[in-house]
Short mmCIF file of C-alpha atoms in Angstrom, two decimals:
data_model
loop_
_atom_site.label_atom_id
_atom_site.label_comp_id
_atom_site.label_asym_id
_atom_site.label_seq_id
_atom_site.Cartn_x
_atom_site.Cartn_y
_atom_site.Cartn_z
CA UNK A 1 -30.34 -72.94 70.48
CA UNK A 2 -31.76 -69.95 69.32
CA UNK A 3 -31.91 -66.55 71.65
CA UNK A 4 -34.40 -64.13 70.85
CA UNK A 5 -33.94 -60.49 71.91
CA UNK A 6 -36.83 -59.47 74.45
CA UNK A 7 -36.15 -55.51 75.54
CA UNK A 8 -36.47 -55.12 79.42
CA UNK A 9 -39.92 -53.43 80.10
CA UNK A 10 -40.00 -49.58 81.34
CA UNK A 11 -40.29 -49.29 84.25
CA UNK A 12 -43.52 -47.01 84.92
CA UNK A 13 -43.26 -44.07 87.31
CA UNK A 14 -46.82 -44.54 88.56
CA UNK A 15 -47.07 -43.94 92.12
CA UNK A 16 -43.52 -42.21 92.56
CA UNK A 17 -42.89 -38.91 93.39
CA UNK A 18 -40.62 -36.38 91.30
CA UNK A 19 -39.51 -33.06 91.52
CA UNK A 20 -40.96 -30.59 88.49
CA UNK A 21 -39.75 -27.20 87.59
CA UNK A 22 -43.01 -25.52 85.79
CA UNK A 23 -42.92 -23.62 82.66
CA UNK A 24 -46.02 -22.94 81.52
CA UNK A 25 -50.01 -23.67 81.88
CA UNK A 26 -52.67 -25.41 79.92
CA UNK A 27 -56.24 -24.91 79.25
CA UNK A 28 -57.23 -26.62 82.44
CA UNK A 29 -54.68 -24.42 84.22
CA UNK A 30 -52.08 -27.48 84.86
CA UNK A 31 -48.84 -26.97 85.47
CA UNK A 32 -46.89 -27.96 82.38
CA UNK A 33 -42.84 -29.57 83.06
CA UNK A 34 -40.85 -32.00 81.20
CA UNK A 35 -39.21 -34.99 83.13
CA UNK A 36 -36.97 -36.70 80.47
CA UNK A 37 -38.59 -36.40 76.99
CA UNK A 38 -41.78 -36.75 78.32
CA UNK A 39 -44.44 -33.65 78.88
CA UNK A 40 -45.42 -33.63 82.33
CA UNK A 41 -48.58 -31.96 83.34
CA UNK A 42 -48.63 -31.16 87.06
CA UNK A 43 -52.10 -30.89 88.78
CA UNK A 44 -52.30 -27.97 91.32
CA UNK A 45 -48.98 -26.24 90.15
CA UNK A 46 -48.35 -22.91 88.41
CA UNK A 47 -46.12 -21.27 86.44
CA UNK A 48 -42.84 -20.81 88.09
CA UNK A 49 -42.98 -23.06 90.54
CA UNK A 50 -41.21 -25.67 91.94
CA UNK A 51 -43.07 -28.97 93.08
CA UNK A 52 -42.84 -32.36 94.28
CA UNK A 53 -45.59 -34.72 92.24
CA UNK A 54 -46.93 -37.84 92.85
CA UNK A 55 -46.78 -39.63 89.18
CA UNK A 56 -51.14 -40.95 87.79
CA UNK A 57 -50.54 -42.01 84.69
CA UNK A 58 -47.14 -42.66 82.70
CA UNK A 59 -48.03 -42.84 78.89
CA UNK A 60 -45.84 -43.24 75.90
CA UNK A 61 -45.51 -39.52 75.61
CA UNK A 62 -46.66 -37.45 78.81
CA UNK A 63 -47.02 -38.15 82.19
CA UNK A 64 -49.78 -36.88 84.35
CA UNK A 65 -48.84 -35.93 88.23
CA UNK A 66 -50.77 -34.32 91.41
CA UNK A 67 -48.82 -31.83 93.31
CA UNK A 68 -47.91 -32.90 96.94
CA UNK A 69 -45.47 -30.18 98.20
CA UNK A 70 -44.78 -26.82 96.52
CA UNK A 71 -40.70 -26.14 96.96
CA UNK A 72 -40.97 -22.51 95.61
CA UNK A 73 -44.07 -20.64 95.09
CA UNK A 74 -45.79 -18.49 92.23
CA UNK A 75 -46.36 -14.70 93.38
CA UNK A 76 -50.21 -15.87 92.25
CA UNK A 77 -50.00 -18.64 94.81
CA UNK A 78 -52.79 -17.67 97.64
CA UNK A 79 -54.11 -19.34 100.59
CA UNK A 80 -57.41 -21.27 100.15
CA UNK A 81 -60.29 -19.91 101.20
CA UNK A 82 -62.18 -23.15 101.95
CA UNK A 83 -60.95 -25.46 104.74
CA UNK A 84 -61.56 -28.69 102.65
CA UNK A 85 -59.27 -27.38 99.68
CA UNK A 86 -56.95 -29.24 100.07
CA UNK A 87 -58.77 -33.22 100.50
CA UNK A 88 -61.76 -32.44 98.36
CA UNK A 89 -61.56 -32.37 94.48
CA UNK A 90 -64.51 -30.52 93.74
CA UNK A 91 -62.45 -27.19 93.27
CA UNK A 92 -59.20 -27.78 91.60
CA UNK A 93 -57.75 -23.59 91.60
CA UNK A 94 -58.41 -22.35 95.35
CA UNK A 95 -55.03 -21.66 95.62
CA UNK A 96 -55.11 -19.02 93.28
CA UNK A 97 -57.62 -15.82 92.84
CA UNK A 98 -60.78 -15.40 90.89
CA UNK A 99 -59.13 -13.32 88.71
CA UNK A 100 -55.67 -15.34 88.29
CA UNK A 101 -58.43 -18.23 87.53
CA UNK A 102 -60.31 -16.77 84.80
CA UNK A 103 -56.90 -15.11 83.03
CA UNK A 104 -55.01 -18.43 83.00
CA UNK A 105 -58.20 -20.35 81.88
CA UNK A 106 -59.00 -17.59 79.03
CA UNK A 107 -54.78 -17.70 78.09
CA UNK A 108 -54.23 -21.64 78.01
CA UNK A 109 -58.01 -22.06 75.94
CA UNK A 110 -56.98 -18.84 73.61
CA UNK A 111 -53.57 -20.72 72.46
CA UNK A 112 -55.22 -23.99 72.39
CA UNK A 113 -57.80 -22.71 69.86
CA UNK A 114 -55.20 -20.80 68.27
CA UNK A 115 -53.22 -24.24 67.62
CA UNK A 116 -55.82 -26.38 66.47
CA UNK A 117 -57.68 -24.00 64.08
CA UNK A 118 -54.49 -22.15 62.74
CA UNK A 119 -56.15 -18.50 63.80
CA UNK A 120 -53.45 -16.11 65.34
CA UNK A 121 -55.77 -14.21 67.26
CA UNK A 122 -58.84 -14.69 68.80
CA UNK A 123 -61.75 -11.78 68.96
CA UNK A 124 -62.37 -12.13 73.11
CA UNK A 125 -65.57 -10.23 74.20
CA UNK A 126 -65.45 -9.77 78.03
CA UNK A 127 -66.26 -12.97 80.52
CA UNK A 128 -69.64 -13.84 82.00
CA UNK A 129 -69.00 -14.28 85.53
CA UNK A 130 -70.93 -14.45 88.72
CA UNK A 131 -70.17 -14.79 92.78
CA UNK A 132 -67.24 -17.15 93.32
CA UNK A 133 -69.25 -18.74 96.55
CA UNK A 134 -73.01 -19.63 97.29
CA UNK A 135 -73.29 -20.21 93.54
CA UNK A 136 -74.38 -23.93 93.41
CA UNK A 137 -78.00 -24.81 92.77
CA UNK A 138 -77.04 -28.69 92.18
CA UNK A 139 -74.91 -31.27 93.73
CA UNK A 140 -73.99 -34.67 94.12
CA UNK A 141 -72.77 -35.27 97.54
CA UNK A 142 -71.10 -38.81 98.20
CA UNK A 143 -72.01 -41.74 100.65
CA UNK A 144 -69.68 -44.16 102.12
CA UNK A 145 -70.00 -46.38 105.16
CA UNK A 146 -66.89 -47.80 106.44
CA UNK A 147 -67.80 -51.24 107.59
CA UNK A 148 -64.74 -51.56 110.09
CA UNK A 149 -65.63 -48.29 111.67
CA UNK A 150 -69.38 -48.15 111.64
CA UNK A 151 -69.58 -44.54 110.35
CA UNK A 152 -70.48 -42.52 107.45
CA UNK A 153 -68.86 -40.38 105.53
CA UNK A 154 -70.92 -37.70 103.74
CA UNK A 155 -69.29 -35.36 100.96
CA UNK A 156 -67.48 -35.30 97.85
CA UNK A 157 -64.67 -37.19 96.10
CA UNK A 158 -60.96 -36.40 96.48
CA UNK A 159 -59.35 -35.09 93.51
CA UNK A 160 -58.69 -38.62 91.44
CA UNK A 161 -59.78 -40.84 93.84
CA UNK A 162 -63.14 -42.45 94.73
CA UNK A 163 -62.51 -41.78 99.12
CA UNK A 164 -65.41 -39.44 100.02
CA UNK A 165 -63.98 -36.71 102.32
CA UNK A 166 -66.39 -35.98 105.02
CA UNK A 167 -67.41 -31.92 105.01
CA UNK A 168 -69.83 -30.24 107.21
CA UNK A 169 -70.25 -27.27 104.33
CA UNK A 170 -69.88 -26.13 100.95
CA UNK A 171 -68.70 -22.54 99.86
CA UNK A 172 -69.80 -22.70 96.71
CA UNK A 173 -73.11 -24.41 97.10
CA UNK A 174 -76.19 -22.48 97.22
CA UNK A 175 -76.71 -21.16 101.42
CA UNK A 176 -80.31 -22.68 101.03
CA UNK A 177 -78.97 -26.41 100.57
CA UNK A 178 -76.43 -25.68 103.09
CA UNK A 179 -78.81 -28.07 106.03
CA UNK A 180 -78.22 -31.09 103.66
CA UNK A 181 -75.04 -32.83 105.40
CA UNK A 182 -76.64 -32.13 108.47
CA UNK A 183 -79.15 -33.75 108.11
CA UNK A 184 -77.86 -36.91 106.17
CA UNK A 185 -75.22 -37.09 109.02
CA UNK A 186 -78.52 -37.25 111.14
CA UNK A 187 -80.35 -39.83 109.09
CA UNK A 188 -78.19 -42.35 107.89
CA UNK A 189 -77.58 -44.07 111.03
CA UNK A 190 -80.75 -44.55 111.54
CA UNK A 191 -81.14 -47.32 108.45
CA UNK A 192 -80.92 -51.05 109.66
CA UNK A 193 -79.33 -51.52 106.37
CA UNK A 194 -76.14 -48.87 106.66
CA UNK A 195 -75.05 -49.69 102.46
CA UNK A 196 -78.75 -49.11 101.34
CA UNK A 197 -78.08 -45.85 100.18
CA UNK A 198 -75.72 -45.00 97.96
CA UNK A 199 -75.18 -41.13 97.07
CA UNK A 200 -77.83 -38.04 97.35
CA UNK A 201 -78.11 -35.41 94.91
CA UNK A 202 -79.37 -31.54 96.39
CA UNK A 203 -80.83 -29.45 94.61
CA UNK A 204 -82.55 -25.32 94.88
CA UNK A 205 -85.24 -25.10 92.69
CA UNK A 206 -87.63 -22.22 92.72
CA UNK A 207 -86.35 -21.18 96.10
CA UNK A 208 -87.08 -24.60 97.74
CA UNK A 209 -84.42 -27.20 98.26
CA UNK A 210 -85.01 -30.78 97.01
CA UNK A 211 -82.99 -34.30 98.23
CA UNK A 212 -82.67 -36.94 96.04
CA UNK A 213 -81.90 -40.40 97.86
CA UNK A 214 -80.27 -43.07 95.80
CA UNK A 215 -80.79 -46.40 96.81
CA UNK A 216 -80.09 -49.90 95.98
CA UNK A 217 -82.90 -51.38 98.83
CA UNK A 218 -85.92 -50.98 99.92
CA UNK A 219 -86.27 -48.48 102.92
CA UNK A 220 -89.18 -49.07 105.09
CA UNK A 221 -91.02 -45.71 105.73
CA UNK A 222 -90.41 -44.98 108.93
CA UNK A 223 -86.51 -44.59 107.67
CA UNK A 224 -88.01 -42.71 104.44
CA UNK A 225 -89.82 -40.48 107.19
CA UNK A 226 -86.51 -40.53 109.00
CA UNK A 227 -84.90 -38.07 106.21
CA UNK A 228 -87.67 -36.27 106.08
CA UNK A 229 -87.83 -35.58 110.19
CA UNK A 230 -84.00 -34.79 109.44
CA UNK A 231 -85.03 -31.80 107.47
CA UNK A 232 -88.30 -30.97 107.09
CA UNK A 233 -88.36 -27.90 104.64
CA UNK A 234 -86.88 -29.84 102.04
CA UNK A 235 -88.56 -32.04 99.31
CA UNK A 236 -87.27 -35.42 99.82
CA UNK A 237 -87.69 -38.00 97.05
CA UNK A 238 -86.25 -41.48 96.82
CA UNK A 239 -84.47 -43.19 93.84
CA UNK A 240 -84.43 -46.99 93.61
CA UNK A 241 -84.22 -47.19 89.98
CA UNK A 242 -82.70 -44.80 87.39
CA UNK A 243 -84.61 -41.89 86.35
CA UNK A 244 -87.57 -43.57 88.53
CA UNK A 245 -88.47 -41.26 91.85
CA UNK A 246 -90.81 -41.45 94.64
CA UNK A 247 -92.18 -38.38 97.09
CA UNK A 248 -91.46 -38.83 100.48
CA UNK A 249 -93.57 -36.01 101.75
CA UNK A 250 -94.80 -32.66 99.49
CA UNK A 251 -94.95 -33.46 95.69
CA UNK A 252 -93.62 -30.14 93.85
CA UNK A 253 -92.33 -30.25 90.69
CA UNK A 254 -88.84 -28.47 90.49
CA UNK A 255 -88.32 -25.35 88.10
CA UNK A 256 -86.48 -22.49 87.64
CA UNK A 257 -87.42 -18.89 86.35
CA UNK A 258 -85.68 -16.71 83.37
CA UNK A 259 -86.30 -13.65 85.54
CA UNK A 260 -85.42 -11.08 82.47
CA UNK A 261 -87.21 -13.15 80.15
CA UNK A 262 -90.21 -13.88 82.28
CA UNK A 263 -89.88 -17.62 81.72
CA UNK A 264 -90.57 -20.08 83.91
CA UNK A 265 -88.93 -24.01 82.73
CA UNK A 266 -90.54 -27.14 84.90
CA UNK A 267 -88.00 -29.90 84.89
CA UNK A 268 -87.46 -33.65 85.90
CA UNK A 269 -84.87 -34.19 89.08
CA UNK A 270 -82.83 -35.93 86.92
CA UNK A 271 -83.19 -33.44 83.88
CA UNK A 272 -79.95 -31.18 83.20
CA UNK A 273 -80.01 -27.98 83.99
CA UNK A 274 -77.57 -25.42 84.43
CA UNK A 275 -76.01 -25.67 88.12
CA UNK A 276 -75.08 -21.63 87.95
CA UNK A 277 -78.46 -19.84 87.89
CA UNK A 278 -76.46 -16.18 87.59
CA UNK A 279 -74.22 -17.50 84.96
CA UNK A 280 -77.05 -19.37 83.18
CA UNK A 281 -79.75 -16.17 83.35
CA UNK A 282 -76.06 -14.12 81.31
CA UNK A 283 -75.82 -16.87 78.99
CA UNK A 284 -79.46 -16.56 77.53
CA UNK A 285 -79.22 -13.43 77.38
CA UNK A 286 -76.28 -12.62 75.62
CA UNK A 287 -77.33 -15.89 73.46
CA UNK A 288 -80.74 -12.99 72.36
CA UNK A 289 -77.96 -10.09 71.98
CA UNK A 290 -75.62 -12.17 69.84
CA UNK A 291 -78.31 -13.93 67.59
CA UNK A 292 -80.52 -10.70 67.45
CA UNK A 293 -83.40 -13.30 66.64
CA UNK A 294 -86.09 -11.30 64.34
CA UNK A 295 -89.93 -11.80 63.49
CA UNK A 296 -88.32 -13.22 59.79
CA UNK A 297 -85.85 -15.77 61.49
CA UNK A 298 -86.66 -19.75 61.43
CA UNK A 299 -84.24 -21.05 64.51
CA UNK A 300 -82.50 -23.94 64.93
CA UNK A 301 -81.85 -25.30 68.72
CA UNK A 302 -79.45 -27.72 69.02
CA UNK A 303 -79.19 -30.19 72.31
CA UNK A 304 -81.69 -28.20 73.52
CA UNK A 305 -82.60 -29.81 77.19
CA UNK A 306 -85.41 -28.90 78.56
CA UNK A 307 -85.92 -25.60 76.37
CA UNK A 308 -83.41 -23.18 78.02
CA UNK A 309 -82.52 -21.31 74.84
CA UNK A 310 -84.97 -22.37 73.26
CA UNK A 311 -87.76 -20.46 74.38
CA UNK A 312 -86.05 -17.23 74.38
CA UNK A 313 -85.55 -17.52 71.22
CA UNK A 314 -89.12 -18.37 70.61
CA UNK A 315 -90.02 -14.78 71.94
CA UNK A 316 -88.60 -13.26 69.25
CA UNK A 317 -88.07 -14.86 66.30
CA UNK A 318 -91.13 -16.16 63.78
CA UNK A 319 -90.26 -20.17 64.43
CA UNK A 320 -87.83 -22.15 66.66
CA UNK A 321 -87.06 -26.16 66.41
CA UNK A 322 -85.50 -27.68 69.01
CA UNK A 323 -83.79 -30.89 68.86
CA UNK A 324 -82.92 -33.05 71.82
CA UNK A 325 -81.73 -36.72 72.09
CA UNK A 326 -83.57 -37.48 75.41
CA UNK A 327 -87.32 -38.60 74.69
CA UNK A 328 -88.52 -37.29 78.10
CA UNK A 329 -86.48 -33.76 77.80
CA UNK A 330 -88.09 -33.38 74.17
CA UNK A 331 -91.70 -33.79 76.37
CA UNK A 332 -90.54 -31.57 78.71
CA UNK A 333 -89.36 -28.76 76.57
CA UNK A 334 -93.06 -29.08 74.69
CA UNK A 335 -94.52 -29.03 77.51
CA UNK A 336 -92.51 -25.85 78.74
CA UNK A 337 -93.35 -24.14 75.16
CA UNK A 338 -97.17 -24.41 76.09
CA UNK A 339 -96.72 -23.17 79.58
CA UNK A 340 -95.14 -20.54 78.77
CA UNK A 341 -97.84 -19.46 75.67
CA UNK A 342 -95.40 -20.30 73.29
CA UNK A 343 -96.83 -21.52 70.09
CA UNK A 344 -94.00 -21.42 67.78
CA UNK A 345 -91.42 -24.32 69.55
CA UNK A 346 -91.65 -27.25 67.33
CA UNK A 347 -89.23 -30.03 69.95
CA UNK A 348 -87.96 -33.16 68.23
CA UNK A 349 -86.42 -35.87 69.26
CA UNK A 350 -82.78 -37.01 67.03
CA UNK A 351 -79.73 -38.19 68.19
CA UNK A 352 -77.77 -35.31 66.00
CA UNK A 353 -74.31 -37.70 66.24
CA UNK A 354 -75.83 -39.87 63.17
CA UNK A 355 -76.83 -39.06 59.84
CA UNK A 356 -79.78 -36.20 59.96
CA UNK A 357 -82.96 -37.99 59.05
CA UNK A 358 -85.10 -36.76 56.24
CA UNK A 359 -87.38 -35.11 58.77
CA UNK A 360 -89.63 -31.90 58.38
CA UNK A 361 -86.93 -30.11 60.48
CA UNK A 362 -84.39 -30.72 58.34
CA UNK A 363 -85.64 -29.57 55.04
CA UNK A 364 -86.62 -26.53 56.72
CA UNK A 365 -84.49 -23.08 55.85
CA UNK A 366 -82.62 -21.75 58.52
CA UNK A 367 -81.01 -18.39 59.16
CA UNK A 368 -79.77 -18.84 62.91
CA UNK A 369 -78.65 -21.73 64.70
CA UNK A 370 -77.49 -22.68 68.51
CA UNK A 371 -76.18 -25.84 69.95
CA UNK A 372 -74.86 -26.40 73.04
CA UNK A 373 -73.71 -30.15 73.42
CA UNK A 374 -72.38 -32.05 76.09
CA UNK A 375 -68.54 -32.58 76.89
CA UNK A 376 -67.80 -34.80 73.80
CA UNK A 377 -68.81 -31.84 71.21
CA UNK A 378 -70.63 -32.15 68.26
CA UNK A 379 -68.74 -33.80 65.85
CA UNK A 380 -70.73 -35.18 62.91
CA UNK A 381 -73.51 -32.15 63.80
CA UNK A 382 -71.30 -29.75 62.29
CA UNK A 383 -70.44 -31.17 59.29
CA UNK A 384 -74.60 -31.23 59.04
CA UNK A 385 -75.13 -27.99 60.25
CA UNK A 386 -72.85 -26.32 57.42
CA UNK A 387 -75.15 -28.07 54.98
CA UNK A 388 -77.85 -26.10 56.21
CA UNK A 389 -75.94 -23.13 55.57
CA UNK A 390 -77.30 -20.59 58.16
CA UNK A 391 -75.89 -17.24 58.33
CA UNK A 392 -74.85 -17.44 61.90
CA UNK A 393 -73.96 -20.24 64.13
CA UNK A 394 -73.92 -19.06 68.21
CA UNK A 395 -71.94 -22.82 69.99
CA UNK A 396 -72.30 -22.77 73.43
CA UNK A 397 -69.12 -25.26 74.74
CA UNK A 398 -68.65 -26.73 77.87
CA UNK A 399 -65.24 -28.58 76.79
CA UNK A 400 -62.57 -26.19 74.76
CA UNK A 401 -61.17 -28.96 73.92
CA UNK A 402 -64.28 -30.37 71.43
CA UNK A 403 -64.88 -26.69 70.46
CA UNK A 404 -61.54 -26.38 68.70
CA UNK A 405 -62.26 -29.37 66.80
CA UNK A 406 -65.70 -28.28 65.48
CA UNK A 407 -64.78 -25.05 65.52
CA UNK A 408 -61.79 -25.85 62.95
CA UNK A 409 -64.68 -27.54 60.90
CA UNK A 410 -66.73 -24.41 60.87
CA UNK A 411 -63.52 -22.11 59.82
CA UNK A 412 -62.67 -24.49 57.03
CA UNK A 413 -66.52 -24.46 55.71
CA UNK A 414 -66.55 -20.81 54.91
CA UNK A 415 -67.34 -19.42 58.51
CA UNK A 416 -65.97 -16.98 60.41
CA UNK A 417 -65.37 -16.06 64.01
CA UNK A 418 -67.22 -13.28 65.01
CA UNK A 419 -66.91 -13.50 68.84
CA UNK A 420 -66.13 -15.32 71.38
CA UNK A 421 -66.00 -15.32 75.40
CA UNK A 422 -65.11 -17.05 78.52
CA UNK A 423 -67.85 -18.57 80.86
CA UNK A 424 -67.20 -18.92 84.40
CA UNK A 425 -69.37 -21.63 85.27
CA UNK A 426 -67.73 -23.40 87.86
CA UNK A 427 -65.10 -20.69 89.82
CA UNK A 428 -62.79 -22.03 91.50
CA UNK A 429 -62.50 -25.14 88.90
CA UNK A 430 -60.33 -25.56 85.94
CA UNK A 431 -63.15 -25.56 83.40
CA UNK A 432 -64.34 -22.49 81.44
CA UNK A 433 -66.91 -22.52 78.62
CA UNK A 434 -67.07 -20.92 76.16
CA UNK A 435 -69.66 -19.08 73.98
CA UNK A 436 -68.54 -18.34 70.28
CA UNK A 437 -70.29 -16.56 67.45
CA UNK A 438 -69.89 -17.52 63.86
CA UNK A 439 -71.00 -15.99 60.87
CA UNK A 440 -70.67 -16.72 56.81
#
């Protein structure tokens, strides 16, 4: 009889706890250890510490790990200033300061870059940064009704997990949309149906606060009118299907204003916007004093939204066109153009991941272009956009991780690095984006 060899599985070490002694950080500002020959990277540890860590994912090569219990502290370690810190995962670096936040971001993203596009040094401008509380003018806010119990939870998702921790307040959500768990808390039990609704999304828009209701039945009116009783200064809307709303008492549609600009862009609830209007009002400008847009330029917007660059640009330079994937954004930031007495936006609508089309907009000459993309980057733009040959590219990056890659791209096409600087969109996270300046 023949006997094959079979090796014995690994055993995983998902869902046990270890003890990790921390070295170093990464980009995201997690706690980097080694348990065997495998990288560890330790949520909610730092440098120098100590930890116990309760093992979420055991790959071939690293293992992933949430800190339970700190053994010996970091000198940086501080106590959170939010009494939710430590169930809710909306802000992963509480336990640290604003400042410690933005300097370990800036170092782990500055040897990241460093790695992937083979540059030794990086030329860092100083970081846009805003209030670390209040600073929210969007949110989703989680829904869950425990059947057993007969009560709802309203708030937001622990860190990894999809268990909604109930929270009366915010700190870093905008004081005007601070009535909004209130008064879910008030009208939720009030539905004969307690799973109709789903999730709500808040929102501060022109100094008045909108609720978006998400829900997968019907609601009669009187429980639509129910919300609304709940808190009648805000703009209530229901969503039973996707991207499809309904008024539930004043119809107003939402915008924000571009005070130094004198811009004011209308926008769809379920439109994306910046959530950091301080941060946001920095990045445009800086995006103008970068760019230096002149009378002679023809302007290239990339993932343009809803026009947020785009228009500024429009003020200065002789033509802008503005690409966006999203039909109804492309209306919108039209739309926003002629509000505005803009004449010169020209909005398109491409999905800039596949090959460029033989459109008018791209045969057109270009001097200056800007693209701010989602998380995933713009890989296969790039490669276009070097084509075009502009003499300076501005990337706006929400991911450092994508904006290496492109980035390396852009350095290997005959561009340089100009500048580059840290955004502080979301204190108290471990996200930082980036803006970066290249020129040929």
């Amino acid at each position: 009889m023949l006997n094959l060899y079979k090796a014995k599985p690994k055993t995983s070490l998902t869902g046990k706890t270890l003890t990790f002694s921390i070295d170093s950080s990464d980009y995201e500002v997690h706690g980097i250890s080694k348990h065997e020959q495998k990288i560890a990277f330790i949520s909610g540890a730092l440098p120098g510490e100590r930890v116990q860590a309760k093992v979420a994912e055991d790959k071939a090569g690293y293992l992933k790990a949430l800190s339970t219990k700190v053994l010996q502290a970091s000198a940086l370690r501080i106590a959170p200033p939010c009494q939710y810190a430590a169930q809710c995962g909306g802000c992963q670096l509480q336990h640290i300061s604003a400042a410690n936040q933005r300097e370990l971001k800036q170092q782990g993203i500055d040897k990241l870059i460093c790695h992937q596009t083979g540059l030794t040094s990086l030329p860092w401008q100083p970081m846009l940064t805003a209030a670390g509380s209040g600073y929210r003018r969007r949110a989703r806010i989680g829904i869950w009704y425990d059947k057993k119990q007969r009560r709802f939870s309203v708030g937001f998702r622990q860190h990894a997990d999809k268990q909604i921790v109930a929270v009366d307040s915010c700190m870093v959500l905008s004081p005007l949309l601070a009535p909004v768990f209130a008064a879910l808390n008030q009208a939720l039990p009030q539905l004969k149906d307690a799973t109709a609704v789903t999730h709500a999304e808040v929102l501060e828009a022109g100094g008045t606060a909108f609720v978006i209701v998400r829900h997968v039945k019907p609601l009669t009116q009187a429980e639509q009118q129910g919300f609304v009783a709940a808190w009648p200064e805000a703009i209530w809307l229901g969503e039973a299907t996707a991207g499809e709303f309904s008024y539930w008492n004043t119809t107003i549609t939402p915008q924000y204003r571009l005070a130094e600009q004198q811009l004011t862009l209308q926008f769809s609830p379920d439109d994306f916007i910046q959530v950091n209007a301080a941060i946001n009002q920095q990045m445009v400008t800086q995006a103008l004093d970068w760019l230096q847009p002149g009378s002679n330029d023809t302007v290239l917007d990339l993932y343009a939204g809803i026009g947020n660059f785009s228009l500024a640009l429009a003020q200065r330079a002789k033509t802008v066109h503005a690409l966006e994937g999203v039909a109804k954004m492309v209306q919108q930031l039209a739309t926003n153009a002629k509000l505005n007495g803009l004449s010169n936006v020209e909005a398109w609508q491409a999905d800039l991941h596949l090959a460029w089309p033989k459109a008018r907009w791209n045969k057109a000459e270009y001097t200056k272009v800007l693209l701010d993309p989602a998380r995933a980057g713009a890989q296969g733009a790039v490669e276009q956009i070097v084509k075009l040959k502009p003499a300076q590219i501005l990337y706006v990056s929400c991911n450092a991780a994508t904006f290496a890659r492109d980035a390396k791209v852009l350095l290997q096409s005959g561009y340089s690095l100009e500048k580059i600087c840290g955004v502080d969109m979301f204190a108290h996270t471990s996200h930082l984006e980036l803006m970066a300046l290249f020129s040929r």
